[in-house]
Structures are given as structure tokens and as C-alpha cells.
PDB file of C-alpha atoms in Angstrom:
ATOM      1  CA  ASP A1003      10.309 -67.329-119.780  1.00 64.00           C
ATOM      2  CA  ALA A1004       9.044 -69.507-122.625  1.00 82.00           C
ATOM      3  CA  GLY A1005       7.290 -72.646-121.542  1.00 95.00           C
ATOM      4  CA  VAL A1006       6.832 -75.818-123.543  1.00 98.00           C
ATOM      5  CA  ILE A1007       5.685 -74.892-127.046  1.00 98.00           C
ATOM      6  CA  GLN A1008       3.531 -77.195-129.132  1.00 98.00           C
ATOM      7  CA  SER A1009       2.305 -76.922-132.685  1.00 98.00           C
ATOM      8  CA  PRO A1010      -0.130 -76.993-134.238  1.00 98.00           C
ATOM      9  CA  ARG A1011      -2.722 -76.112-131.581  1.00 97.00           C
ATOM     10  CA  HIS A1012      -5.459 -77.741-133.597  1.00 97.00           C
ATOM     11  CA  GLU A1013      -5.363 -80.334-136.361  1.00 97.00           C
ATOM     12  CA  VAL A1014      -8.272 -81.728-138.304  1.00 97.00           C
ATOM     13  CA  THR A1015      -7.587 -84.339-140.942  1.00 96.00           C
ATOM     14  CA  GLU A1016      -9.119 -87.345-142.616  1.00 97.00           C
ATOM     15  CA  MET A1017      -8.413 -90.869-141.550  1.00 97.00           C
ATOM     16  CA  GLY A1018      -5.474 -92.451-143.311  1.00 97.00           C
ATOM     17  CA  GLN A1019      -3.496 -89.226-143.425  1.00 97.00           C
ATOM     18  CA  GLU A1020      -0.167 -88.750-141.715  1.00 97.00           C
ATOM     19  CA  VAL A1021      -0.185 -86.424-138.704  1.00 98.00           C
ATOM     20  CA  THR A1022       2.918 -84.817-137.206  1.00 98.00           C
ATOM     21  CA  LEU A1023       2.827 -83.039-133.858  1.00 98.00           C
ATOM     22  CA  ARG A1024       5.726 -80.872-132.735  1.00 98.00           C
ATOM     23  CA  CYS A1025       7.170 -79.878-129.399  1.00 98.00           C
ATOM     24  CA  LYS A1026       9.867 -77.527-128.183  1.00 98.00           C
ATOM     25  CA  PRO A1027      10.745 -78.246-124.526  1.00 98.00           C
ATOM     26  CA  ILE A1028      11.838 -75.654-122.012  1.00 97.00           C
ATOM     27  CA  SER A1029      15.432 -74.672-122.668  1.00 96.00           C
ATOM     28  CA  GLY A1030      17.812 -76.565-120.415  1.00 94.00           C
ATOM     29  CA  HIS A1031      15.383 -79.377-119.689  1.00 94.00           C
ATOM     30  CA  ASN A1032      16.764 -82.739-120.741  1.00 91.00           C
ATOM     31  CA  SER A1033      13.643 -84.873-120.295  1.00 93.00           C
ATOM     32  CA  LEU A1034      10.626 -84.822-122.539  1.00 95.00           C
ATOM     33  CA  PHE A1035       7.305 -86.627-122.279  1.00 95.00           C
ATOM     34  CA  TRP A1036       4.419 -87.107-124.713  1.00 97.00           C
ATOM     35  CA  TYR A1037       0.932 -87.651-123.258  1.00 97.00           C
ATOM     36  CA  ARG A1038      -2.518 -88.229-124.675  1.00 97.00           C
ATOM     37  CA  GLN A1039      -5.692 -87.030-122.949  1.00 96.00           C
ATOM     38  CA  THR A1040      -9.171 -88.326-123.660  1.00 94.00           C
ATOM     39  CA  MET A1041     -12.448 -88.299-121.759  1.00 89.00           C
ATOM     40  CA  MET A1042     -12.447 -92.094-121.716  1.00 88.00           C
ATOM     41  CA  ARG A1043      -8.947 -92.714-120.388  1.00 89.00           C
ATOM     42  CA  GLY A1044      -7.764 -89.441-118.877  1.00 91.00           C
ATOM     43  CA  LEU A1045      -4.091 -88.513-119.186  1.00 93.00           C
ATOM     44  CA  GLU A1046      -1.823 -91.300-120.470  1.00 93.00           C
ATOM     45  CA  LEU A1047       1.953 -91.289-120.926  1.00 93.00           C
ATOM     46  CA  LEU A1048       2.973 -92.313-124.446  1.00 96.00           C
ATOM     47  CA  ILE A1049       6.756 -91.999-124.428  1.00 95.00           C
ATOM     48  CA  TYR A1050       9.601 -90.508-122.385  1.00 93.00           C
ATOM     49  CA  PHE A1051      12.937 -89.206-123.672  1.00 94.00           C
ATOM     50  CA  ASN A1052      16.027 -88.433-121.618  1.00 92.00           C
ATOM     51  CA  ASN A1053      18.951 -86.633-123.283  1.00 93.00           C
ATOM     52  CA  ASN A1054      17.191 -87.181-126.641  1.00 95.00           C
ATOM     53  CA  VAL A1055      17.063 -90.967-126.176  1.00 94.00           C
ATOM     54  CA  PRO A1056      13.740 -92.824-125.852  1.00 94.00           C
ATOM     55  CA  ILE A1057      13.723 -94.465-122.420  1.00 91.00           C
ATOM     56  CA  ASP A1058      10.176 -95.749-122.072  1.00 90.00           C
ATOM     57  CA  ASP A1059       7.833 -96.180-125.027  1.00 93.00           C
ATOM     58  CA  SER A1060       5.580 -98.756-123.410  1.00 90.00           C
ATOM     59  CA  GLY A1061       2.636 -96.370-123.658  1.00 92.00           C
ATOM     60  CA  MET A1062       2.783 -95.975-127.424  1.00 95.00           C
ATOM     61  CA  PRO A1063      -0.474 -97.551-128.606  1.00 89.00           C
ATOM     62  CA  GLU A1064       0.753 -99.354-131.699  1.00 86.00           C
ATOM     63  CA  ASP A1065       3.156 -99.209-134.585  1.00 91.00           C
ATOM     64  CA  ARG A1066       1.216 -96.408-136.228  1.00 96.00           C
ATOM     65  CA  PHE A1067       2.690 -94.115-133.577  1.00 97.00           C
ATOM     66  CA  SER A1068       6.304 -93.039-133.612  1.00 97.00           C
ATOM     67  CA  ALA A1069       8.264 -90.299-131.821  1.00 98.00           C
ATOM     68  CA  LYS A1070      11.655 -88.760-132.408  1.00 97.00           C
ATOM     69  CA  MET A1071      13.879 -86.283-130.656  1.00 98.00           C
ATOM     70  CA  PRO A1072      16.637 -85.270-133.050  1.00 97.00           C
ATOM     71  CA  ASN A1073      18.039 -82.643-130.676  1.00 96.00           C
ATOM     72  CA  ALA A1074      17.513 -81.185-127.239  1.00 95.00           C
ATOM     73  CA  SER A1075      15.111 -78.523-128.442  1.00 96.00           C
ATOM     74  CA  PHE A1076      12.733 -80.422-130.695  1.00 97.00           C
ATOM     75  CA  SER A1077      10.586 -83.523-130.713  1.00 98.00           C
ATOM     76  CA  THR A1078       7.905 -84.931-132.992  1.00 98.00           C
ATOM     77  CA  LEU A1079       5.074 -87.400-132.521  1.00 98.00           C
ATOM     78  CA  LYS A1080       3.857 -88.938-135.753  1.00 98.00           C
ATOM     79  CA  ILE A1081       0.763 -90.983-136.481  1.00 97.00           C
ATOM     80  CA  GLN A1082       0.662 -92.818-139.792  1.00 97.00           C
ATOM     81  CA  PRO A1083      -1.937 -93.775-140.849  1.00 96.00           C
ATOM     82  CA  SER A1084      -4.274 -91.879-138.581  1.00 97.00           C
ATOM     83  CA  GLU A1085      -7.616 -93.324-137.399  1.00 96.00           C
ATOM     84  CA  PRO A1086     -10.688 -91.675-135.813  1.00 97.00           C
ATOM     85  CA  ARG A1087      -9.881 -93.311-132.451  1.00 95.00           C
ATOM     86  CA  ASP A1088      -6.643 -91.296-132.362  1.00 97.00           C
ATOM     87  CA  SER A1089      -8.701 -88.154-131.802  1.00 97.00           C
ATOM     88  CA  ALA A1090      -7.536 -86.633-128.511  1.00 97.00           C
ATOM     89  CA  VAL A1091      -5.513 -83.817-127.039  1.00 98.00           C
ATOM     90  CA  TYR A1092      -1.793 -84.564-127.183  1.00 98.00           C
ATOM     91  CA  PHE A1093       0.467 -82.911-124.646  1.00 98.00           C
ATOM     92  CA  CYS A1094       4.195 -82.545-124.476  1.00 98.00           C
ATOM     93  CA  ALA A1095       5.921 -81.945-121.139  1.00 96.00           C
ATOM     94  CA  SER A1096       9.492 -81.423-120.050  1.00 95.00           C
ATOM     95  CA  SER A1097      11.423 -81.563-116.802  1.00 93.00           C
ATOM     96  CA  PRO A1098      14.951 -80.495-115.848  1.00 91.00           C
ATOM     97  CA  THR A1099      16.490 -83.912-115.376  1.00 83.00           C
ATOM     98  CA  GLY A1100      13.729 -86.504-115.519  1.00 72.00           C
ATOM     99  CA  ILE A1101      14.411 -87.924-112.076  1.00 73.00           C
ATOM    100  CA  GLY A1102      11.329 -88.841-110.193  1.00 71.00           C
ATOM    101  CA  ASN A1103      11.010 -85.947-107.768  1.00 82.00           C
ATOM    102  CA  GLN A1104      10.754 -83.020-110.160  1.00 86.00           C
ATOM    103  CA  PRO A1105       7.599 -81.614-111.689  1.00 91.00           C
ATOM    104  CA  GLN A1106       6.892 -81.928-115.375  1.00 93.00           C
ATOM    105  CA  HIS A1107       5.867 -78.752-117.176  1.00 95.00           C
ATOM    106  CA  PHE A1108       3.241 -79.086-119.861  1.00 97.00           C
ATOM    107  CA  GLY A1109       2.545 -77.293-123.117  1.00 98.00           C
ATOM    108  CA  ASP A1110      -0.993 -76.289-124.076  1.00 97.00           C
ATOM    109  CA  GLY A1111      -1.432 -79.333-126.295  1.00 98.00           C
ATOM    110  CA  THR A1112      -2.540 -80.155-129.805  1.00 98.00           C
ATOM    111  CA  ARG A1113      -6.222 -80.965-130.227  1.00 98.00           C
ATOM    112  CA  LEU A1114      -6.349 -83.628-132.907  1.00 98.00           C
ATOM    113  CA  SER A1115      -9.528 -84.614-134.723  1.00 97.00           C
ATOM    114  CA  ILE A1116      -9.466 -87.460-137.206  1.00 97.00           C
ATOM    115  CA  LEU A1117     -12.555 -87.577-139.392  1.00 96.00           C
TER     116      LEU A1117
ATOM    117  CA  GLY B 669     -24.875 -94.511-129.170  1.00 39.00           C
ATOM    118  CA  GLU B 670     -24.276 -93.155-125.724  1.00 43.00           C
ATOM    119  CA  SER B 671     -20.691 -92.182-125.045  1.00 43.00           C
ATOM    120  CA  VAL B 672     -19.079 -93.325-121.853  1.00 50.00           C
ATOM    121  CA  GLY B 673     -16.326 -91.342-120.267  1.00 57.00           C
ATOM    122  CA  LEU B 674     -14.749 -90.568-116.949  1.00 62.00           C
ATOM    123  CA  HIS B 675     -17.226 -89.108-114.480  1.00 76.00           C
ATOM    124  CA  LEU B 676     -15.156 -86.561-112.659  1.00 85.00           C
ATOM    125  CA  PRO B 677     -15.958 -85.572-109.079  1.00 91.00           C
ATOM    126  CA  THR B 678     -17.134 -82.000-108.805  1.00 93.00           C
ATOM    127  CA  LEU B 679     -16.814 -79.338-106.141  1.00 95.00           C
ATOM    128  CA  SER B 680     -18.795 -76.106-106.167  1.00 96.00           C
ATOM    129  CA  VAL B 681     -17.898 -73.286-103.834  1.00 96.00           C
ATOM    130  CA  GLN B 682     -18.684 -69.624-103.326  1.00 97.00           C
ATOM    131  CA  GLU B 683     -16.051 -67.013-104.024  1.00 97.00           C
ATOM    132  CA  GLY B 684     -14.090 -66.322-100.852  1.00 96.00           C
ATOM    133  CA  ASP B 685     -14.683 -69.744 -99.325  1.00 96.00           C
ATOM    134  CA  ASN B 686     -11.907 -72.245 -98.776  1.00 96.00           C
ATOM    135  CA  SER B 687     -11.789 -75.312-101.044  1.00 97.00           C
ATOM    136  CA  ILE B 688     -10.506 -78.776-100.271  1.00 97.00           C
ATOM    137  CA  ILE B 689      -9.836 -81.211-103.085  1.00 97.00           C
ATOM    138  CA  ASN B 690      -9.078 -84.796-102.172  1.00 96.00           C
ATOM    139  CA  CYS B 691      -7.106 -87.540-103.864  1.00 95.00           C
ATOM    140  CA  ALA B 692      -6.554 -91.181-102.929  1.00 94.00           C
ATOM    141  CA  TYR B 693      -3.368 -92.604-104.408  1.00 91.00           C
ATOM    142  CA  SER B 694      -2.726 -96.241-105.115  1.00 84.00           C
ATOM    143  CA  ASN B 695       0.946 -97.050-104.602  1.00 87.00           C
ATOM    144  CA  SER B 696       2.306 -97.132-101.036  1.00 88.00           C
ATOM    145  CA  ALA B 697       5.827 -96.872-102.526  1.00 87.00           C
ATOM    146  CA  SER B 698       5.083 -93.499-104.131  1.00 90.00           C
ATOM    147  CA  ASP B 699       7.353 -90.856-102.662  1.00 90.00           C
ATOM    148  CA  TYR B 700       6.594 -87.713-104.622  1.00 92.00           C
ATOM    149  CA  PHE B 701       3.267 -86.074-105.327  1.00 95.00           C
ATOM    150  CA  ILE B 702       2.164 -83.145-107.461  1.00 96.00           C
ATOM    151  CA  TRP B 703      -1.015 -81.127-107.888  1.00 97.00           C
ATOM    152  CA  TYR B 704      -1.820 -79.726-111.311  1.00 97.00           C
ATOM    153  CA  LYS B 705      -4.514 -77.262-112.427  1.00 98.00           C
ATOM    154  CA  GLN B 706      -5.953 -77.561-115.913  1.00 97.00           C
ATOM    155  CA  GLU B 707      -8.073 -74.792-117.417  1.00 97.00           C
ATOM    156  CA  SER B 708     -10.179 -75.315-120.498  1.00 94.00           C
ATOM    157  CA  GLY B 709      -8.041 -75.437-123.651  1.00 94.00           C
ATOM    158  CA  LYS B 710      -4.765 -75.443-121.742  1.00 96.00           C
ATOM    159  CA  GLY B 711      -2.246 -77.920-120.483  1.00 97.00           C
ATOM    160  CA  PRO B 712      -1.901 -79.014-116.844  1.00 97.00           C
ATOM    161  CA  GLN B 713      -0.197 -76.282-114.848  1.00 97.00           C
ATOM    162  CA  PHE B 714       2.041 -77.167-111.879  1.00 96.00           C
ATOM    163  CA  ILE B 715       0.670 -75.855-108.559  1.00 97.00           C
ATOM    164  CA  ILE B 716       2.593 -77.468-105.736  1.00 97.00           C
ATOM    165  CA  ASP B 717       4.489 -80.641-104.917  1.00 96.00           C
ATOM    166  CA  ILE B 718       5.360 -82.601-101.791  1.00 96.00           C
ATOM    167  CA  ARG B 719       7.821 -85.354-100.976  1.00 94.00           C
ATOM    168  CA  SER B 720       6.909 -88.311 -98.818  1.00 92.00           C
ATOM    169  CA  ASN B 721       9.177 -87.194 -95.972  1.00 93.00           C
ATOM    170  CA  MET B 722       6.762 -84.288 -95.375  1.00 96.00           C
ATOM    171  CA  ASP B 723       3.119 -84.220 -94.383  1.00 96.00           C
ATOM    172  CA  LYS B 724       2.356 -80.596 -95.193  1.00 97.00           C
ATOM    173  CA  ARG B 725       3.606 -77.977 -97.561  1.00 98.00           C
ATOM    174  CA  GLN B 726       2.313 -74.456 -98.132  1.00 97.00           C
ATOM    175  CA  GLY B 727       2.413 -72.202-101.146  1.00 95.00           C
ATOM    176  CA  GLN B 728       0.651 -69.001-102.040  1.00 93.00           C
ATOM    177  CA  ARG B 729      -3.003 -69.571-101.040  1.00 96.00           C
ATOM    178  CA  VAL B 730      -2.519 -73.331-101.402  1.00 98.00           C
ATOM    179  CA  THR B 731      -1.607 -76.071 -98.938  1.00 98.00           C
ATOM    180  CA  VAL B 732      -0.978 -79.727 -99.698  1.00 98.00           C
ATOM    181  CA  LEU B 733      -1.476 -82.332 -97.004  1.00 97.00           C
ATOM    182  CA  LEU B 734      -0.143 -85.874 -97.268  1.00 97.00           C
ATOM    183  CA  ASN B 735      -1.362 -88.772 -95.126  1.00 96.00           C
ATOM    184  CA  LYS B 736       0.736 -91.812 -96.003  1.00 94.00           C
ATOM    185  CA  THR B 737      -1.062 -94.041 -93.545  1.00 94.00           C
ATOM    186  CA  VAL B 738      -4.251 -93.939 -95.567  1.00 94.00           C
ATOM    187  CA  LYS B 739      -2.638 -92.969 -98.899  1.00 94.00           C
ATOM    188  CA  HIS B 740      -4.485 -89.688 -99.107  1.00 95.00           C
ATOM    189  CA  LEU B 741      -3.511 -86.333-100.531  1.00 96.00           C
ATOM    190  CA  SER B 742      -5.444 -83.085-100.343  1.00 97.00           C
ATOM    191  CA  LEU B 743      -5.160 -79.637-101.813  1.00 98.00           C
ATOM    192  CA  GLN B 744      -6.538 -76.723 -99.854  1.00 98.00           C
ATOM    193  CA  ILE B 745      -7.164 -73.418-101.619  1.00 98.00           C
ATOM    194  CA  ALA B 746      -7.734 -70.431 -99.395  1.00 97.00           C
ATOM    195  CA  ALA B 747     -10.119 -67.623-100.333  1.00 97.00           C
ATOM    196  CA  THR B 748     -11.122 -69.317-103.585  1.00 97.00           C
ATOM    197  CA  GLN B 749     -11.521 -67.011-106.587  1.00 96.00           C
ATOM    198  CA  PRO B 750     -13.413 -67.427-109.870  1.00 95.00           C
ATOM    199  CA  GLY B 751     -10.050 -67.816-111.597  1.00 96.00           C
ATOM    200  CA  ASP B 752      -9.468 -70.980-109.582  1.00 97.00           C
ATOM    201  CA  SER B 753     -12.241 -72.732-111.530  1.00 97.00           C
ATOM    202  CA  ALA B 754     -10.564 -75.611-113.367  1.00 97.00           C
ATOM    203  CA  VAL B 755      -9.929 -79.336-113.248  1.00 97.00           C
ATOM    204  CA  TYR B 756      -7.415 -80.308-110.566  1.00 97.00           C
ATOM    205  CA  PHE B 757      -5.258 -83.446-110.902  1.00 95.00           C
ATOM    206  CA  CYS B 758      -3.092 -85.157-108.364  1.00 95.00           C
ATOM    207  CA  ALA B 759      -0.138 -87.205-109.625  1.00 94.00           C
ATOM    208  CA  GLU B 760       2.138 -89.681-107.876  1.00 92.00           C
ATOM    209  CA  ASN B 761       5.647 -90.899-108.650  1.00 88.00           C
ATOM    210  CA  ASN B 762       7.599 -93.755-107.082  1.00 73.00           C
ATOM    211  CA  ALA B 763      11.021 -93.255-108.591  1.00 65.00           C
ATOM    212  CA  GLY B 764      12.725 -92.814-105.269  1.00 57.00           C
ATOM    213  CA  GLY B 765      14.230 -89.548-106.445  1.00 55.00           C
ATOM    214  CA  THR B 766      17.096 -91.353-108.087  1.00 55.00           C
ATOM    215  CA  SER B 767      15.695 -92.641-111.324  1.00 62.00           C
ATOM    216  CA  TYR B 768      12.874 -92.167-113.697  1.00 72.00           C
ATOM    217  CA  GLY B 769       9.428 -93.045-112.510  1.00 64.00           C
ATOM    218  CA  LYS B 770       6.226 -92.503-114.343  1.00 77.00           C
ATOM    219  CA  LEU B 771       3.810 -89.887-113.095  1.00 87.00           C
ATOM    220  CA  THR B 772       0.465 -91.592-112.529  1.00 88.00           C
ATOM    221  CA  PHE B 773      -2.372 -89.096-112.735  1.00 91.00           C
ATOM    222  CA  GLY B 774      -5.670 -89.207-110.896  1.00 90.00           C
ATOM    223  CA  GLN B 775      -8.909 -88.751-112.788  1.00 89.00           C
ATOM    224  CA  GLY B 776      -9.288 -85.129-111.775  1.00 93.00           C
ATOM    225  CA  THR B 777     -11.792 -83.004-109.839  1.00 96.00           C
ATOM    226  CA  ILE B 778     -13.799 -80.197-111.389  1.00 96.00           C
ATOM    227  CA  LEU B 779     -13.782 -77.082-109.196  1.00 97.00           C
ATOM    228  CA  THR B 780     -16.409 -74.425-109.944  1.00 96.00           C
ATOM    229  CA  VAL B 781     -16.270 -71.127-108.080  1.00 96.00           C
ATOM    230  CA  HIS B 782     -19.451 -69.034-108.046  1.00 94.00           C
ATOM    231  CA  PRO B 783     -19.121 -65.270-107.705  1.00 89.00           C
TER     232      PRO B 783
END
């Protein structure tokens, strides 16, 4: 069975450029989560979608970050303009319903480097 | 300058030994707990979960113990193998099983298995 699929796996770009990260959740899952992982702060939740609707975006660092989920099988996380401090591994996860007692299943992440 | 990051606890064991990884959680209202395994270059992988109405749950070669009195969670791995080498994260959720609750992740423990 296909798990959560993220692309690209690696992205290197110069500061000021727009970066778009993509995620395909597990088929049938209606909740999707974007996380950021760094050595300094560990794993942080950025935003949570349920049935394609953003429910909690309190973890989005600032207005340079935006996320969309146009349909049940696709989501994007965009950074514009990018800055070196945005360098991190970004993970997408999905769960069947999003209620609190179900595990989230993670993709293998996008390693983002902003020069 | 010197970079400062999370200093993860480490555990080194010999192949074939049993491993115990510990986690102290913060919220006494948390009612659902998960252990994840993260290998280098990959996303967190679900291992086992436990609800707060249980104090022990067993999987294949793994056992999770929950002590709500002292807010402590542990993961026991039997007959540890080199392939078990990874970073292990505990996560807690206090949604009550009825609504969305954020997963709060621990800082992680590095497990190294020596052949």
C-alpha cells in the first residue's frame, strides 16, 4: 500500500525564491498535517487540515508560509520569499479521521536548504 | 559560531539484548500515546500506541508501558537487532478521542545497536 508521498525529496534554492512542497496523503485519510523538523526545535506542527479545510494553522511561522489542500489527495506548503532560517526537513502526515486517538502516518519528508 | 541544538539522550546496546527507552510526558490530561521510530533520511514510522485506559500493550517484539501516576511512558524492545538503530520519539495527545488534539512530540532518544 502506498504511504504518504512527498516531493521533492530534496530542494536547494537561494534565499528570496519561492519554494513549493507537495504531499499526497494516504488514500481514504481525511486529515493531513504539515510538520517541520530541525535540530534546534525538534518536530513542530505547522498546520492541520480536516476534509480539506485548515483547522489549526497556529504553528505557521509567519505570513511567508502558506498551505493549501485543493482536494483530498493533494496538499502544498509554500514559502515565499524563502530565508536561510527556513532550512529544515518538512514532513507531511495523514490520519484516517483526525480524531485524537489515531496514529498519524508520515512521509519521508522534503529536506530544504535555503542558501 | 557554535551551533546549539537538542542534545538527545542516547542508548547503546548489544545485539540480542533487550532495550528500554523512557519518556516523561507533560500533560496529565493526555489520553493517547504513540511511539515512533525515525531512521536517517526517513520520516517517523508508527510503532505502537496505547490509550490511557491501559497500562500495557504488546506488539511484535515491542511492549509499551504507561504509568499515569508519574506521567511516564516506556518502550521495551526485545532481542534488539542492528536494524532497530534509530531515533525513537514518544508523542502524546489529549483530544479525548472525540476531537482533534495536537500530537506533542518528545525530543527523541538515539538507540544504537552494536553487532
